[in-house]
Amino acid sequence: MISTRKTTVNDIASAPASTIKAAASANIDYFGEDVFNAQAMRNYLSKETCKKLLATIDEGAPLDANIAGEVAHAMKRWALDRGATHFTHWFQPLTGSTAEKHDSFLELEDGKPIMVFSGKNLIVGEPDASSFPSGGLRSTFEARGYTAWDPTSPAFIKRHGNGATLCIPTAFCSYTGEALDKKTPLLRSLQALSKSTQRLMTCFKASPKKTTVTLGAEQEYFLIDKRFYLQRPDLYQAGRTIFGATPAKHQQMDDHYFGSIPTRILNFMNDVEVELWKLGIPAKTRHNEVAPAQFELAPIFEEVNLACDHNMQIMEVLRQVADRHGLVCLLHEKPFAGVNGSGKHNNWSITYGHGNLLNPGKDPHQNAVFLTTLCAVIYAVDTHADLLRMTVAGAGNDHRLGANEAPPAIVSMYLGDQLMDVIEQLEQGVPKSSKQAGAMRIGADMLPPLPRDATDRNRTSTFAFTGNKFEFRAPGSSQSCSEPNVVLNTIVAEAFDMIAEQLEKLDEKNFHAGLQKILQKIVKEHKKVVFNGNGYTDEWIAEAERRGLPNIRTSMEALKALVKEENIALFEKYGVMNRRELESRYEVNVEDYHKRVHIEGEIARDLAKNVILPKVVDAYSKALKTNEMALNQGFPGLDSYAKSLGEGCENLSGAIAKMEACLEKDHEDILDAMAELRKVVDGLEKIVPDDCWPLPKYREMLFIY
Ligand code: ADP
Ligand code: MG
């Protein structure tokens, strides 16, 4: 009998060449056509209302509640014109994914159907939220939560085969006002950072301007043929392969990264981009990643709240379009052991008015602002490394961090040699006396030109300066962008305040000398977090320990940062999260971790016991029979082969029993038992006859599509 695996391979081999045709000419007029953006507002709203709404969106003016009715009406007309029959408040509960509950616009008036969408429908929703994780913030008897419209992220239309739904981005809170989602703390952190940036920039005599945090989130993912996926219960239940021997060839040849993109994949990417462009999501870059079957999509950076929403949409579109192409998009941090996992590089910067504060200066003034911002980030990252580490904790990312393919669990910063030199000159600079060789005086000196090309990038650093922004490389591919940016915004707000408080005490003529002193002190005390070497080496781990940098290896340990007293005080001071909210998040994350490990343990046991063991027993008895027949006919037998399968059966049964016993115990025991079971199973994969092996192999999933 031919195995299902082989049938799949044959099917893929004989699949007809794609008949997808490219459009005769490229145009992108449809960009944003499914978004209720400024253009749609102008078309559907009165001039006055449109102006008020845009002021709320662009300048953060408080929302005029009186316009909600008109906005809702306009939104409904716009949505109906695009075929939407339903609306939903679209939010991001602590599950890490998005949530929606659809209502149709339908109402009955004297028995006649009419389509209605009121101001109240737009502004608040009341989902019965008792089934969302809340970490004890809300028990079932007080189950109500509410969703509140976030006008700064535009409504959009989500289409499916034969219909469409108007989605309204919202924040999700308990009735007592506590955040139950990922968006609320982000919006609060933006307010905090805006305030501190304004305060700092006032010290530099800047007029009041809008602060914008920008985010460009690079998304890595794997694609495999859906038919293989459906034969792997570990993949469709846990998102990663729990078993699977490393194939002879994987990524050793460095031949996948930036390689020419296979046609089937390009067709997929093209469809993804069309979908994203319709949604106003500026997908920009596409390429092969390091591991076989691994790819990346990067959008043009946007305001961080919008960029976070867009990243959630990107993940969904990737999954949906993959399905249409007979593929599955794997967003897990480590779907395949032994090859690179997937991350989500978080490119972050702050803009004040139109100026990027992390842009090295063109004149001594801008220069001073840049160096101040840079030092503030150095201070923030060194002081709160534990919080940044916490934001990337998770059962999935545990398999990736520190595995010589992603930054280690140590948070360090890369500045590059030239910028490091500048920082050291700044440290040596003597404010009052004449300039020493190699010393820099702030407010008087220019920065040397800093390289900004990709060759100077250090890809092993957790947190790298890349010309005009910082790239936080530890976040996992499936994680929401919210947490890392909540923390970055809050800790930089604190650093700005700390600097502003000292600057405010200076009189004008001492300003630059005083600033220099402040920055010198920061550099002296915090440059230990800067490391420009290779972050993947053991030497760095030892060096980091000498420097006193925390190396928080596991998620469980990392999550504790959420409930440290000094961190609670910090988040409360900046109005980002209160004690109850932090404690609830801690609980939700710990529980999520435990559940995931437990589920994986059960999958491992089931697969080993019900799927793999019977095949090995089968192979063993066949080998015994063949052995006997051969000996009977006077041929040499297959003794050693049969023996290895026999031993395999025994080892496998032993490892399954151990796994079973561990399922009652702590997560660490489960992880150990899984590792042991995997070793046995992966060893057997290499000796059991290929056509009897029940699970698609790595060499098939990663190379045949
Ligand atoms: P690489 O893979 O070399 O790091 P990419 O081009 O894949 O670079 O991704 C860089 C990301 O950084 C893009 O999303 C880009 O839009 C974003 N980016 C560029 N400038 C800024 C900025 N000022 N703030 C935030 N993100 C930025
Ligand atoms: Mg990239």
XYZ file of C-alpha atoms and ligand atoms in Angstrom:
733
model
C 0.000 0.000 0.000
C 1.309 3.424 -0.914
C 1.574 5.728 2.093
C -0.380 8.982 2.350
C 2.935 10.782 2.533
C 4.000 9.359 -0.807
C 0.618 10.137 -2.356
C 1.066 13.744 -1.309
C 4.523 13.886 -2.831
C 3.165 12.391 -6.060
C 0.258 14.821 -6.095
C 2.567 17.780 -5.694
C 4.870 16.403 -8.382
C 2.027 16.039 -10.858
C 0.200 19.283 -10.015
C -0.403 21.312 -13.163
C 1.677 24.450 -13.582
C -0.034 27.483 -12.144
C -2.494 29.171 -14.442
C -2.573 32.349 -12.432
C -2.139 35.282 -14.821
C -0.580 38.595 -13.936
C -2.533 41.763 -14.621
C -1.537 43.366 -17.930
C -0.480 46.552 -16.242
C 0.266 47.231 -12.620
C -1.685 49.856 -10.799
C -2.326 50.286 -7.161
C -5.377 52.531 -7.276
C -7.097 50.093 -4.978
C -4.688 50.817 -2.096
C -6.834 51.418 0.993
C -10.138 50.828 -0.807
C -11.393 48.679 2.086
C -10.453 51.224 4.753
C -12.585 54.043 6.069
C -9.687 56.455 5.596
C -9.473 60.222 5.162
C -10.580 59.914 1.533
C -13.666 57.852 2.450
C -14.454 60.253 5.283
C -14.354 63.184 2.878
C -16.697 61.346 0.515
C -19.223 60.251 3.119
C -19.130 62.893 5.879
C -20.064 66.564 6.057
C -17.071 68.868 5.882
C -17.435 69.916 9.483
C -17.739 66.420 10.943
C -14.906 65.206 8.773
C -12.688 67.984 10.118
C -13.541 67.114 13.716
C -12.896 63.416 13.198
C -9.603 64.034 11.437
C -8.540 66.360 14.259
C -9.159 63.528 16.723
C -7.159 61.159 14.592
C -4.298 63.430 13.584
C -3.902 65.736 16.527
C -5.296 63.578 19.303
C -8.115 66.093 19.981
C -10.778 64.626 22.290
C -13.582 62.949 20.369
C -16.724 65.051 20.084
C -19.430 62.597 21.199
C -22.038 64.525 19.201
C -20.535 63.479 15.897
C -20.696 59.738 16.615
C -24.174 59.397 15.103
C -23.178 61.005 11.841
C -19.900 59.084 11.636
C -21.730 55.799 12.247
C -24.262 56.594 9.559
C -21.528 57.474 7.064
C -19.553 54.371 7.937
C -22.610 52.206 7.402
C -23.337 53.735 3.978
C -19.693 53.270 3.018
C -19.727 49.665 4.251
C -23.029 48.824 2.519
C -21.611 50.243 -0.719
C -18.848 47.679 -0.342
C -21.159 44.748 0.272
C -20.859 44.526 4.062
C -23.975 43.272 5.837
C -22.459 42.952 9.311
C -20.320 44.935 11.688
C -18.079 43.924 14.537
C -15.955 45.517 17.191
C -12.530 44.085 16.481
C -10.273 43.755 19.523
C -7.209 42.048 20.899
C -7.877 40.060 24.070
C -5.068 38.561 26.115
C -5.210 35.347 24.086
C -2.776 37.106 21.751
C -5.060 36.886 18.739
C -7.951 39.042 17.589
C -11.603 38.686 18.498
C -14.808 39.618 16.756
C -18.516 39.089 17.297
C -20.594 39.959 14.277
C -23.979 41.695 14.278
C -25.880 42.411 11.128
C -27.058 45.952 10.413
C -30.545 44.420 10.210
C -33.385 45.819 12.317
C -37.085 45.366 11.854
C -39.290 48.423 11.713
C -42.973 47.485 11.642
C -41.899 44.127 10.288
C -39.869 45.714 7.492
C -36.120 45.144 7.287
C -33.907 48.203 7.551
C -30.139 48.530 7.909
C -29.145 50.404 11.042
C -25.861 51.383 12.645
C -26.054 53.927 15.463
C -23.499 56.130 17.172
C -23.771 53.874 20.189
C -23.098 50.799 18.029
C -19.935 52.531 16.881
C -18.650 53.792 20.211
C -19.273 50.909 22.611
C -19.938 47.224 22.479
C -20.727 44.887 25.339
C -19.446 41.458 24.495
C -20.134 38.875 27.160
C -16.521 38.486 27.869
C -16.385 35.852 30.551
C -14.576 33.402 28.333
C -11.618 35.631 27.583
C -8.581 35.318 29.817
C -8.575 38.007 32.479
C -6.250 36.576 35.103
C -8.849 36.918 37.805
C -9.758 40.508 36.921
C -13.264 39.520 36.152
C -15.113 36.534 37.445
C -17.973 35.025 35.485
C -20.663 36.580 37.637
C -19.473 40.052 36.655
C -18.732 38.943 33.154
C -19.491 42.065 31.256
C -16.698 43.794 29.504
C -16.949 46.589 27.023
C -15.219 47.498 23.810
C -14.545 51.140 23.020
C -13.934 52.591 19.561
C -10.364 53.608 18.815
C -10.797 56.309 16.168
C -7.022 56.475 15.615
C -7.082 53.106 13.848
C -9.458 53.240 10.882
C -12.380 50.863 10.398
C -11.887 48.348 7.614
C -13.755 45.709 5.697
C -12.990 42.052 6.014
C -14.132 39.954 3.117
C -14.873 36.264 2.864
C -16.138 34.151 -0.021
C -19.625 35.576 -0.317
C -19.824 38.480 2.086
C -18.101 41.188 4.038
C -17.979 42.627 7.554
C -17.240 46.127 8.788
C -14.538 45.868 11.476
C -14.129 48.625 14.022
C -10.841 48.553 15.950
C -11.598 48.832 19.653
C -10.040 48.668 23.092
C -11.406 46.029 25.463
C -11.878 46.749 29.173
C -13.726 45.379 32.161
C -16.688 47.297 33.498
C -14.482 48.620 36.247
C -12.202 50.110 33.603
C -9.312 47.666 33.769
C -7.616 46.774 30.520
C -8.347 43.263 29.284
C -6.522 43.628 25.993
C -3.283 44.516 24.257
C -4.359 47.839 22.812
C -5.347 49.767 25.936
C -1.899 49.762 27.595
C -0.332 50.693 24.265
C -2.559 53.756 23.920
C -1.811 54.708 27.512
C 1.941 54.292 26.973
C 1.739 56.575 23.954
C 0.156 59.263 26.061
C 2.901 58.894 28.637
C 5.683 59.086 26.091
C 4.071 62.069 24.334
C 3.981 63.965 27.578
C 7.599 63.206 28.456
C 8.818 63.945 24.928
C 7.062 67.289 25.021
C 8.659 68.032 28.354
C 12.127 67.130 27.100
C 11.762 69.008 23.830
C 10.611 72.095 25.708
C 14.025 72.069 27.377
C 15.466 72.293 23.853
C 13.193 75.301 23.188
C 11.021 73.409 20.714
C 7.459 74.612 20.213
C 4.701 72.096 21.118
C 4.378 69.405 18.484
C 2.855 65.981 18.130
C 4.912 62.989 19.209
C 4.534 59.895 17.052
C 6.054 56.538 17.822
C 6.824 54.639 14.643
C 6.952 50.883 14.186
C 8.024 48.725 11.265
C 7.410 45.069 12.196
C 9.193 42.540 9.995
C 7.197 39.311 9.965
C 8.887 35.942 9.444
C 6.876 32.811 8.640
C 7.039 29.309 7.186
C 4.919 27.928 4.369
C 4.309 24.237 3.825
C 1.903 22.281 1.657
C -1.439 21.907 3.379
C -1.577 18.171 2.612
C 1.551 17.538 4.664
C 0.212 19.749 7.425
C -2.991 17.725 7.693
C -0.937 14.597 8.249
C 0.841 16.192 11.234
C -1.430 16.438 14.303
C 1.391 18.163 16.186
C 1.404 20.969 13.603
C -2.316 21.515 13.482
C -2.718 21.221 17.237
C 0.385 22.908 18.584
C 1.676 24.881 15.608
C 5.052 23.146 15.739
C 6.480 19.725 15.008
C 7.035 17.876 18.243
C 8.908 15.104 16.425
C 10.991 15.104 13.262
C 14.580 14.124 12.567
C 16.880 16.738 11.094
C 17.210 16.049 7.364
C 20.624 15.632 5.759
C 20.315 18.967 4.046
C 18.599 21.880 5.686
C 20.118 25.343 5.914
C 23.839 24.494 5.973
C 24.464 25.782 2.462
C 23.055 29.261 3.156
C 21.295 28.864 -0.160
C 17.789 29.866 0.834
C 18.267 33.371 2.275
C 17.401 35.929 -0.414
C 17.299 33.059 -2.946
C 15.033 33.294 -5.959
C 11.464 32.844 -4.752
C 9.671 29.724 -6.065
C 6.712 30.479 -8.333
C 4.087 28.907 -6.102
C 5.315 31.042 -3.214
C 5.511 34.210 -5.304
C 1.927 33.696 -6.419
C 0.981 33.436 -2.770
C 2.972 36.540 -1.823
C 1.414 38.504 -4.629
C -2.085 37.658 -3.454
C -1.134 38.556 0.108
C 0.090 41.944 -1.042
C -3.062 42.666 -3.022
C -5.163 41.844 0.051
C -2.969 43.965 2.299
C -2.888 46.917 -0.068
C -6.704 46.870 -0.236
C -6.611 47.151 3.542
C -4.211 50.080 3.338
C -1.386 48.023 4.830
C 1.836 49.094 3.137
C 3.520 45.731 2.469
C 6.909 46.556 1.022
C 9.530 43.818 1.233
C 9.316 40.078 0.529
C 12.102 37.542 0.514
C 13.277 34.048 1.370
C 14.562 33.739 4.931
C 17.422 31.613 6.264
C 15.618 28.298 6.817
C 14.166 26.307 3.931
C 10.460 27.152 3.446
C 10.910 30.289 5.549
C 10.009 33.755 4.277
C 9.618 37.353 5.412
C 7.237 40.203 4.821
C 8.050 43.753 5.911
C 5.683 46.706 5.653
C 6.652 50.363 5.526
C 6.711 51.682 9.089
C 3.647 53.450 10.476
C 2.379 55.019 13.673
C 2.764 52.274 16.291
C -0.898 51.730 17.264
C -1.867 51.386 13.629
C 1.200 49.259 12.885
C 0.276 46.866 15.727
C -3.270 46.502 14.385
C -1.871 46.035 10.909
C 0.486 43.320 12.076
C -2.454 41.400 13.540
C -4.199 41.743 10.175
C -1.046 40.712 8.304
C -0.860 37.460 10.280
C -4.487 36.732 9.499
C -4.164 37.532 5.799
C -1.046 35.343 5.561
C -2.995 32.412 7.002
C -6.083 32.928 4.873
C -4.313 33.448 1.577
C -2.061 30.457 2.255
C -5.153 28.332 2.607
C -6.415 29.493 -0.795
C -3.104 28.388 -2.286
C -3.190 24.959 -0.679
C -0.464 26.046 1.708
C -0.337 26.596 5.441
C 1.388 29.585 6.973
C 3.136 28.649 10.219
C 3.657 31.599 12.533
C 5.021 29.598 15.460
C 8.455 30.712 16.704
C 9.970 27.284 16.158
C 7.928 25.005 13.907
C 10.966 22.868 13.035
C 13.799 21.920 15.368
C 17.304 22.230 14.004
C 16.575 25.037 11.567
C 16.037 28.724 12.294
C 12.876 29.821 13.992
C 10.813 32.908 13.189
C 10.920 36.292 14.820
C 9.220 39.611 14.437
C 11.789 42.375 14.355
C 10.422 45.434 16.053
C 11.825 48.587 14.376
C 11.006 51.460 16.697
C 11.589 55.209 16.694
C 10.075 58.486 17.914
C 9.096 61.387 15.724
C 8.508 64.852 17.116
C 6.626 67.000 14.637
C 8.325 65.895 11.448
C 11.717 65.094 12.909
C 12.848 61.591 13.800
C 14.573 61.983 17.163
C 16.857 59.060 16.338
C 18.140 60.707 13.188
C 21.777 61.686 13.695
C 22.027 65.469 13.523
C 22.805 67.729 10.626
C 23.769 70.586 12.949
C 24.966 70.859 16.533
C 21.431 71.449 17.834
C 19.888 68.416 16.181
C 22.984 66.562 17.163
C 22.344 67.333 20.820
C 18.732 66.131 20.540
C 19.851 62.917 18.847
C 22.520 62.162 21.439
C 20.092 62.904 24.254
C 17.520 60.510 22.788
C 20.178 57.886 22.203
C 21.447 58.153 25.780
C 17.886 58.025 27.087
C 17.351 54.741 25.242
C 20.667 53.365 26.556
C 19.598 54.300 30.077
C 16.133 52.812 29.598
C 17.286 49.528 28.092
C 19.995 48.967 30.678
C 17.772 49.898 33.601
C 14.791 47.863 32.433
C 16.335 44.926 30.579
C 14.136 42.634 32.671
C 10.987 44.280 31.303
C 12.099 44.003 27.704
C 12.975 40.363 28.281
C 9.529 39.823 29.797
C 7.802 41.091 26.653
C 9.228 38.259 24.559
C 8.489 35.460 27.022
C 6.303 32.627 25.783
C 6.308 28.881 25.366
C 7.010 29.219 21.631
C 9.810 31.771 21.862
C 11.578 29.661 24.501
C 12.565 27.275 21.714
C 14.066 30.088 19.677
C 15.811 32.567 21.975
C 19.441 31.789 22.537
C 19.460 28.940 20.054
C 22.266 30.524 18.004
C 19.833 31.893 15.475
C 18.153 34.514 17.566
C 19.496 36.824 20.219
C 20.243 35.211 23.552
C 18.078 35.943 26.526
C 20.582 38.648 27.522
C 19.367 42.093 26.521
C 22.256 44.024 24.973
C 22.483 46.949 22.594
C 24.415 47.313 19.389
C 25.560 50.777 18.355
C 28.260 49.987 15.810
C 31.877 51.072 16.056
C 31.416 54.613 14.843
C 28.528 55.493 17.095
C 30.298 53.765 19.973
C 33.239 56.034 19.277
C 30.940 59.063 19.375
C 29.487 57.932 22.691
C 32.955 57.473 24.127
C 34.033 60.884 22.883
C 30.955 62.319 24.505
C 31.929 60.622 27.725
C 35.419 62.146 27.580
C 34.330 65.571 26.340
C 35.309 68.429 28.587
C 32.594 71.001 28.581
C 34.395 74.151 29.674
C 38.070 73.919 28.783
C 39.307 73.689 25.231
C 38.546 70.639 23.207
C 40.723 67.619 23.817
C 41.659 65.327 21.025
C 38.898 62.821 20.544
C 36.501 64.619 22.853
C 33.122 65.886 21.822
C 31.348 68.931 23.174
C 27.651 68.773 22.936
C 25.979 71.756 21.347
C 29.207 72.761 19.636
C 30.449 69.765 17.714
C 29.094 67.944 14.725
C 28.653 64.216 14.562
C 30.918 62.395 12.188
C 28.931 60.855 9.337
C 27.468 57.589 10.561
C 27.128 54.640 8.229
C 23.619 53.541 7.536
C 24.074 50.690 5.136
C 22.982 47.159 5.792
C 26.524 45.769 5.835
C 27.191 47.420 9.151
C 24.308 45.594 10.786
C 24.898 43.283 13.644
C 22.340 40.543 13.419
C 23.245 38.901 16.685
C 22.261 41.783 18.929
C 19.029 41.891 20.875
C 18.548 45.583 20.381
C 20.420 47.184 17.517
C 20.706 50.778 16.362
C 20.170 50.698 12.609
C 20.782 54.225 11.384
C 17.640 56.044 12.508
C 15.740 53.543 14.653
C 16.241 50.672 17.041
C 15.537 47.116 15.984
C 14.426 44.844 18.832
C 15.054 41.390 17.441
C 13.849 39.132 20.228
C 10.043 39.242 19.765
C 8.585 35.992 18.465
C 6.823 35.668 15.138
C 3.416 34.884 16.621
C 3.467 37.515 19.352
C 1.513 40.743 19.306
C 3.703 43.806 18.754
C 1.929 45.520 21.593
C 3.956 44.466 24.660
C 7.444 45.346 23.415
C 6.233 48.792 22.442
C 4.281 49.352 25.650
C 7.504 48.713 27.534
C 9.723 50.738 25.196
C 7.394 53.720 25.354
C 7.140 53.589 29.124
C 10.824 53.135 29.917
C 11.874 55.825 27.456
C 9.223 58.161 28.899
C 10.849 57.636 32.277
C 14.337 58.269 30.858
C 13.182 61.478 29.133
C 11.645 62.687 32.393
C 14.790 61.890 34.319
C 16.844 63.973 31.868
C 14.272 66.778 31.578
C 14.077 67.132 35.325
C 17.784 67.946 35.443
C 17.731 70.163 32.355
C 14.893 72.245 33.779
C 17.178 73.309 36.611
C 19.847 74.710 34.278
C 19.972 78.299 33.145
C 20.462 79.034 29.493
C 24.163 79.670 29.513
C 24.934 76.416 31.273
C 22.531 74.377 29.200
C 24.955 72.570 26.937
C 27.618 72.058 29.565
C 24.950 70.732 31.915
C 23.479 68.451 29.273
C 26.927 67.118 28.544
C 27.372 66.207 32.201
C 24.018 64.450 32.321
C 24.776 62.409 29.222
C 28.301 61.614 30.409
C 26.892 60.189 33.578
C 24.430 58.043 31.632
C 27.162 56.747 29.343
C 29.449 55.963 32.288
C 26.810 54.108 34.221
C 24.971 52.351 31.430
C 27.320 51.655 28.549
C 27.768 48.198 29.995
C 24.609 47.256 28.096
C 26.281 48.173 24.801
C 27.946 45.248 23.076
C 29.109 45.432 19.484
C 30.498 41.914 19.143
C 28.921 38.587 18.259
C 26.014 37.970 20.628
C 25.755 34.292 19.717
C 29.021 33.226 21.360
C 29.683 31.668 24.753
C 32.301 34.353 25.405
C 29.566 36.957 25.334
C 27.515 35.032 27.857
C 30.501 34.997 30.203
C 31.310 38.650 29.483
C 27.692 39.685 30.097
C 27.817 37.976 33.447
C 30.992 39.903 34.338
C 29.194 43.100 33.368
C 26.316 42.209 35.634
C 23.733 42.015 32.838
C 20.798 39.748 33.596
C 20.555 36.503 31.633
C 16.964 35.431 32.151
C 16.853 32.068 30.442
C 13.284 30.908 30.747
C 9.904 32.456 30.208
C 8.667 31.582 33.649
C 11.515 33.517 35.185
C 11.133 36.382 32.720
C 7.416 36.830 33.434
C 8.150 37.658 37.062
C 9.240 41.125 35.915
C 5.544 41.933 35.500
C 4.952 41.821 39.223
C 8.210 43.214 40.627
C 7.410 46.081 42.967
C 9.645 48.601 41.167
C 8.049 47.725 37.827
C 4.531 48.022 39.208
C 5.528 51.447 40.529
C 6.886 52.457 37.109
C 3.769 51.404 35.192
C 1.502 52.998 37.774
C 3.483 56.243 37.724
C 2.983 56.503 33.964
C -0.659 55.428 34.062
C 0.065 52.508 31.736
C -1.063 49.622 33.927
C -2.025 49.365 37.556
C -1.150 46.644 40.020
C -4.301 44.626 39.350
C -3.777 44.766 35.611
C -0.154 43.696 35.920
C -0.977 40.867 38.283
C -3.720 39.681 35.956
C -1.368 39.725 32.982
C 1.193 37.773 34.945
C -1.400 35.160 35.732
C -2.701 34.968 32.165
C 0.811 34.522 30.782
C 1.851 31.903 33.315
C -1.314 29.973 32.659
C -0.888 30.243 28.911
C 2.627 28.846 29.261
C 1.546 25.924 31.432
C -1.361 25.048 29.191
C 0.751 25.083 26.057
C 3.418 22.844 27.562
C 0.765 20.491 28.853
C -1.029 20.311 25.518
C 2.243 19.580 23.755
C 3.022 16.854 26.261
C -0.293 15.180 25.554
C 0.172 15.458 21.812
C 3.635 13.922 22.156
C 2.260 11.021 24.156
C -0.667 10.412 21.804
C 1.416 10.549 18.658
C 4.083 8.310 20.114
C 1.633 5.811 21.499
C -1.106 5.627 18.874
C 0.628 6.626 15.686
C 4.307 5.804 15.906
C 4.601 2.814 18.239
C 2.202 0.602 16.190
C 4.266 1.301 13.071
C 7.502 0.431 14.826
C 6.000 -2.789 16.210
C 4.818 -3.593 12.706
C 8.219 -2.948 11.217
C 9.813 -5.044 13.945
C 7.564 -8.068 13.380
C 8.107 -7.801 9.612
C 11.843 -7.690 10.144
C 11.642 -10.748 12.402
C 9.662 -12.658 9.789
C 12.012 -11.687 6.984
C 14.894 -12.679 9.188
C 13.418 -16.093 9.822
C 12.626 -16.669 6.158
C 16.107 -15.657 5.109
C 17.715 -17.985 7.643
C 15.413 -20.847 6.587
C 16.532 -20.463 3.011
C 20.164 -20.401 3.992
C 20.702 -16.637 3.448
C 22.394 -14.460 6.066
C 19.702 -12.940 8.350
C 18.875 -9.388 9.332
C 19.601 -9.951 12.984
C 21.111 -6.632 13.871
C 18.419 -4.664 12.025
C 15.584 -6.566 13.719
C 17.382 -6.131 16.987
C 17.643 -2.356 16.601
C 13.904 -2.150 15.893
C 13.196 -4.371 18.889
C 15.250 -2.118 21.109
C 13.478 0.853 19.571
C 10.101 -0.591 20.596
C 11.343 -1.026 24.102
C 12.868 2.444 24.393
C 9.799 4.017 22.908
C 7.460 2.254 25.314
C 9.695 3.338 28.178
C 9.770 6.979 27.063
C 5.978 6.984 26.596
C 5.461 5.637 30.105
C 7.730 8.335 31.460
C 5.898 11.014 29.499
C 2.609 9.728 30.843
C 3.837 9.941 34.412
C 5.190 13.450 33.863
C 1.923 14.825 32.545
C 0.779 14.975 36.129
C 3.839 16.981 37.131
C 5.387 20.399 36.565
C 6.109 21.939 33.158
C 9.843 21.346 33.473
C 9.350 17.616 33.867
C 7.032 17.613 30.867
C 9.608 19.462 28.780
C 12.332 17.009 29.817
C 10.129 14.007 29.076
C 9.231 15.462 25.684
C 12.895 15.953 24.839
C 13.644 12.357 25.782
C 10.702 11.009 23.835
C 11.713 13.050 20.836
C 15.207 11.618 20.875
C 13.839 8.086 20.697
C 11.243 8.888 18.027
C 13.675 10.832 15.837
C 16.150 7.961 16.096
C 13.461 5.517 14.979
C 12.485 7.757 12.074
C 15.938 7.043 10.700
C 15.686 3.233 10.908
C 12.031 2.366 10.335
C 11.442 1.641 6.608
C 10.612 4.922 4.933
C 7.270 3.809 3.497
C 5.977 2.813 6.940
C 6.804 6.090 8.656
C 3.461 7.720 9.413
C 4.421 11.403 9.671
C 5.630 13.591 6.804
C 9.354 14.120 7.240
C 11.246 17.402 7.477
C 12.875 16.825 4.105
C 9.403 16.630 2.549
C 7.668 19.469 4.377
C 10.581 21.878 4.040
C 11.538 21.136 0.462
C 8.511 19.901 -1.465
C 5.947 22.553 -2.291
P 16.221 44.608 7.586
O 15.661 43.225 7.334
O 17.483 44.868 6.835
O 16.327 44.946 9.032
P 13.748 45.616 6.401
O 13.698 46.551 5.248
O 13.290 44.218 6.213
O 15.241 45.695 6.970
O 12.921 46.208 7.601
C 13.185 47.433 8.165
C 11.905 47.952 8.769
O 12.185 49.139 9.503
C 10.865 48.328 7.718
O 9.605 47.925 8.161
C 10.978 49.846 7.701
O 9.821 50.502 7.237
C 11.221 50.110 9.167
N 11.687 51.477 9.468
C 12.444 52.306 8.711
N 12.545 53.521 9.306
C 11.840 53.456 10.472
C 11.541 54.383 11.525
N 11.991 55.621 11.508
N 10.768 53.937 12.533
C 10.303 52.676 12.561
N 10.560 51.784 11.616
C 11.302 52.156 10.573
Mg 14.081 42.351 6.957
